[in-house]
Short mmCIF file of C-alpha atoms in Angstrom, two decimals:
data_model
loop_
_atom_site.label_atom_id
_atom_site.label_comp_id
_atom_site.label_asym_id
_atom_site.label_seq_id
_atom_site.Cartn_x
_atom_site.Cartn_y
_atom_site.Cartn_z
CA UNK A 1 4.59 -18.49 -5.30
CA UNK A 2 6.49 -15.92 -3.69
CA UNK A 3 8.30 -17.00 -0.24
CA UNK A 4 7.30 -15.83 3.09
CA UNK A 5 8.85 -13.26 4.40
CA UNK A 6 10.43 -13.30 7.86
CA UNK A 7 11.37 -10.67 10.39
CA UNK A 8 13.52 -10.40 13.68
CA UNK A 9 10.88 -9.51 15.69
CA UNK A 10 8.25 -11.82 15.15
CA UNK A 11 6.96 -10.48 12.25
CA UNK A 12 5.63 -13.02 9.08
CA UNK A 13 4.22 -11.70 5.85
CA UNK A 14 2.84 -14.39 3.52
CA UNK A 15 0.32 -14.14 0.52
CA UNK A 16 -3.19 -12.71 2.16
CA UNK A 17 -6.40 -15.18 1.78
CA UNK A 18 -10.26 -14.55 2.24
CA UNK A 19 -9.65 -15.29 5.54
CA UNK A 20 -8.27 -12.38 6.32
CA UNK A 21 -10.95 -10.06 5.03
CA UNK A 22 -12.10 -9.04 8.22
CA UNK A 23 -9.13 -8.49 9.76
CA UNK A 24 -7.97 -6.48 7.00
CA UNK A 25 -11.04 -4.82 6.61
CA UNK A 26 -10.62 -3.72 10.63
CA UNK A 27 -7.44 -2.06 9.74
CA UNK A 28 -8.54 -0.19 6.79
CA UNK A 29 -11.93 0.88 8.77
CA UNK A 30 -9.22 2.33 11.63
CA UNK A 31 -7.72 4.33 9.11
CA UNK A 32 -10.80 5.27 7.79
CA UNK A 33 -12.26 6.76 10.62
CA UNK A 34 -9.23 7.72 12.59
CA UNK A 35 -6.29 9.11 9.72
CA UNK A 36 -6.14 10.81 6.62
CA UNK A 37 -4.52 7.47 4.97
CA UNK A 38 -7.90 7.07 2.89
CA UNK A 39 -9.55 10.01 1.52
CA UNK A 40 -13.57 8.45 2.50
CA UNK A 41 -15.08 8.78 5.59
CA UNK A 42 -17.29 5.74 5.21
CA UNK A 43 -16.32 2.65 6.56
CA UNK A 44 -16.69 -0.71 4.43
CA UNK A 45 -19.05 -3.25 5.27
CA UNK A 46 -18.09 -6.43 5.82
CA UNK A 47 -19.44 -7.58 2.18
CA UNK A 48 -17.65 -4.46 0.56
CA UNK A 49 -14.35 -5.72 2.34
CA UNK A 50 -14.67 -9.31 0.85
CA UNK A 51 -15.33 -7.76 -2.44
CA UNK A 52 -12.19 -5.36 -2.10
CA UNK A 53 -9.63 -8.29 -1.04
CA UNK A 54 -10.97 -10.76 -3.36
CA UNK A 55 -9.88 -8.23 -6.48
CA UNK A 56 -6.71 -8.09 -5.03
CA UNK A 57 -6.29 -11.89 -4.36
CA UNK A 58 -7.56 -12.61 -7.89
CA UNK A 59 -4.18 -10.41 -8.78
CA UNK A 60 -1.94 -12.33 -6.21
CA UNK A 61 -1.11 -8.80 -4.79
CA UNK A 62 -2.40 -9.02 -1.11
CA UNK A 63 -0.14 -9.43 1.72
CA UNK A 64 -0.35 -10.17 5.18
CA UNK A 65 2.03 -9.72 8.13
CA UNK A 66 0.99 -11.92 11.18
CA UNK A 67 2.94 -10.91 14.54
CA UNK A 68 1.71 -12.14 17.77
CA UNK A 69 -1.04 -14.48 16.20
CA UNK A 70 -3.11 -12.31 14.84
CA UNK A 71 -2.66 -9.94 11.43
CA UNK A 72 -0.95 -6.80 12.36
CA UNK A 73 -0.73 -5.34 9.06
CA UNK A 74 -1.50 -5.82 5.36
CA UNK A 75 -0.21 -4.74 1.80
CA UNK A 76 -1.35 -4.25 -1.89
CA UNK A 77 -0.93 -3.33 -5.14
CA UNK A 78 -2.65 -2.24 -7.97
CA UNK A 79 -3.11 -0.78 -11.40
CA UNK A 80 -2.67 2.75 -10.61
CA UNK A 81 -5.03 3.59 -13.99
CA UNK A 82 -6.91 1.46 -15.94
CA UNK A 83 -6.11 2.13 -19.36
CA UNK A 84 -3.86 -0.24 -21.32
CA UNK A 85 -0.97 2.55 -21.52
CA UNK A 86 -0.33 2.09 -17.80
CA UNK A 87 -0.62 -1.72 -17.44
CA UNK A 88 2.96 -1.99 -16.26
CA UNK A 89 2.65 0.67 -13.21
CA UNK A 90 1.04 -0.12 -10.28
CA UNK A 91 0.00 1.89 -6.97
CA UNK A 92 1.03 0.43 -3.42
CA UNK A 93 -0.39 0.40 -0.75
CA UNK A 94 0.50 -0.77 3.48
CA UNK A 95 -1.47 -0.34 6.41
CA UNK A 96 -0.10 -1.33 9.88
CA UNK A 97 -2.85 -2.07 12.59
CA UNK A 98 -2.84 0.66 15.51
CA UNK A 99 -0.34 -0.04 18.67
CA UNK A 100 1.69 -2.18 16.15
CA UNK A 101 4.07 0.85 14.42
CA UNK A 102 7.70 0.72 15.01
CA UNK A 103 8.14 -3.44 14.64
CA UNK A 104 9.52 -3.44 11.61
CA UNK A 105 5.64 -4.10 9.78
CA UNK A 106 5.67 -1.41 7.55
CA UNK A 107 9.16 -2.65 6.19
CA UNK A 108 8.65 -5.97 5.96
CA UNK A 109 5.27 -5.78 3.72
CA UNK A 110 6.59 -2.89 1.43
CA UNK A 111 10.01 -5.29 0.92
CA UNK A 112 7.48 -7.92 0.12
CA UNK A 113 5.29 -5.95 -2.38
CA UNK A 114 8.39 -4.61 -4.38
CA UNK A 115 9.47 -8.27 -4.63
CA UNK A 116 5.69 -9.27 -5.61
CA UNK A 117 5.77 -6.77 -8.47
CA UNK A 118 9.08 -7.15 -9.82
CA UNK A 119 8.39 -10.75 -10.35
CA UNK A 120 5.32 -10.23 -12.07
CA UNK A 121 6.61 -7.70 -14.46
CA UNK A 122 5.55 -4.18 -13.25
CA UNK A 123 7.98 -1.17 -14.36
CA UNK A 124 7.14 1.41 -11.72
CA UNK A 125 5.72 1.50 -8.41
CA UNK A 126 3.60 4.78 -7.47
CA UNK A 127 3.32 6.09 -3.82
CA UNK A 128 0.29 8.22 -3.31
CA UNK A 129 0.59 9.49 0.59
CA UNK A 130 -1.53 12.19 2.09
CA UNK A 131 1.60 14.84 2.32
CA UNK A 132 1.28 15.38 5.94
CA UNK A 133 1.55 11.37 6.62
CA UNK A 134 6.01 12.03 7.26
CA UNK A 135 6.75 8.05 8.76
CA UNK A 136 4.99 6.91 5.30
CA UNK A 137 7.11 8.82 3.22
CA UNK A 138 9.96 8.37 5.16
CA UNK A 139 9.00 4.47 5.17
CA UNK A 140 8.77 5.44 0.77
CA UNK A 141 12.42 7.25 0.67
CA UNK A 142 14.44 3.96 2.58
CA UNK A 143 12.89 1.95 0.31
CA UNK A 144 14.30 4.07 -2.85
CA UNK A 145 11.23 5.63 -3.69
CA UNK A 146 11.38 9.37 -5.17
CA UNK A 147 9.29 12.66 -5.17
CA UNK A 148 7.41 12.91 -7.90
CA UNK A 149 5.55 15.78 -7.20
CA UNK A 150 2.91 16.91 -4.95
CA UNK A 151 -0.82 18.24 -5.80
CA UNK A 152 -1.97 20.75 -3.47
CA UNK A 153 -5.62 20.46 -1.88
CA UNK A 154 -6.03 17.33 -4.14
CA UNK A 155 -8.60 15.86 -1.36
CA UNK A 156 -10.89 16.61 1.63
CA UNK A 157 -11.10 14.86 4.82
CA UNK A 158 -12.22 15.96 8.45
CA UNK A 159 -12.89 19.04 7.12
CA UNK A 160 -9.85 20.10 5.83
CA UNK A 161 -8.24 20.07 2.21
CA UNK A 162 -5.36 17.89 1.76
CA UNK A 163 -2.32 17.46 -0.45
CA UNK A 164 -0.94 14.60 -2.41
CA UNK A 165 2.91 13.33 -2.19
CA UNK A 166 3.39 11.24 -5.10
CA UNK A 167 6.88 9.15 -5.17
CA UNK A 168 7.51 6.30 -7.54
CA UNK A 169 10.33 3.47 -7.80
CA UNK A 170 11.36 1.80 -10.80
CA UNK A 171 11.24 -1.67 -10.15
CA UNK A 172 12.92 -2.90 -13.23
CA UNK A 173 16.53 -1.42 -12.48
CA UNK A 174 18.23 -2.63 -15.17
CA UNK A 175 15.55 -0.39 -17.58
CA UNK A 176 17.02 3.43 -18.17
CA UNK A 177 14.18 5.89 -17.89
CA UNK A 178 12.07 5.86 -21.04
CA UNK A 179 12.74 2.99 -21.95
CA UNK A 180 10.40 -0.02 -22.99
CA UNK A 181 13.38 -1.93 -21.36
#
């Protein structure tokens, strides 16, 4: 069980429960219909929420930061591919709810998920951020994460083509690159 994480500011992460689909599934319909964060322009029902954080409670890699009594933000991870080859890479992702940026959210749940992963073996952590999104992969760079590369008009949303910042961090420092370490 991973400890909960405390900020300054108010700010609580702990592990995310089923609870919380709706809440989570509020902020990732914002983003949906109002950013480029996710590439879809369909919103998720409240059944197709459920289903989405239960996968990622089954993992133990959902995270929730409460501030001000009610859940201003959430985290994940997951496999980035499903073949066997890349079981020890996974893909993050954070989403802070709207009017909360700036309090420290973002930070405290990526700190969390880095900590989540390391302790449950994963070698890298991938970063896939619409290239445009700059306070995500500024958020990315403090945390040690690197450019990887970015794919040009990888995705479409609002009508326009969008490109793909990839960073990654290697969450198993002690491991040289290459390495099975």
């Amino acid at each position: 069980m991973l400890p909960i994480y405390e900020r300054d500011r108010g700010v609580t992460v702990r592990p995310a429960c089923a609870g919380d689909a709706e809440a989570v599934r509020a902020i990732r319909n914002h983003a949906i219909e109002h950013s480029t964060a996710l590439w879809t322009e369909i919103p998720q029902s409240p059944a197709e929420g459920a289903a989405w954080l239960a996968r990622h409670l089954e993992r133990g890699s959902a995270f929730v930061a409460e501030a001000g009594g009610e859940v201003a933000g959430f985290a994940v991870f997951a496999p980035w591919r499903d073949l066997e080859g890349y079981r020890h890479t996974v893909e993050d992702s954070v989403y802070v709810r709207e009017g909360r940026h700036g309090l420290g959210i973002g930070s405290t749940l990526l700190t969390t998920l880095i900590t989540a992963a390391r302790a449950a073996g994963h070698h890298l952590m991938i970063a896939g951020i619409e290239s445009g999104n700059g306070a995500s992969v500024r958020l990315h760079e403090r945390f040690g994460f690197e450019h990887a590369g970015t794919i040009r008009e990888a995705g479409i949303k609002f009508g326009r083509r969008l490109d793909l910042t990839l960073m990654r961090l290697a969450l198993d420092e002690a491991a040289a690159p290459g390495s099975l370490g």
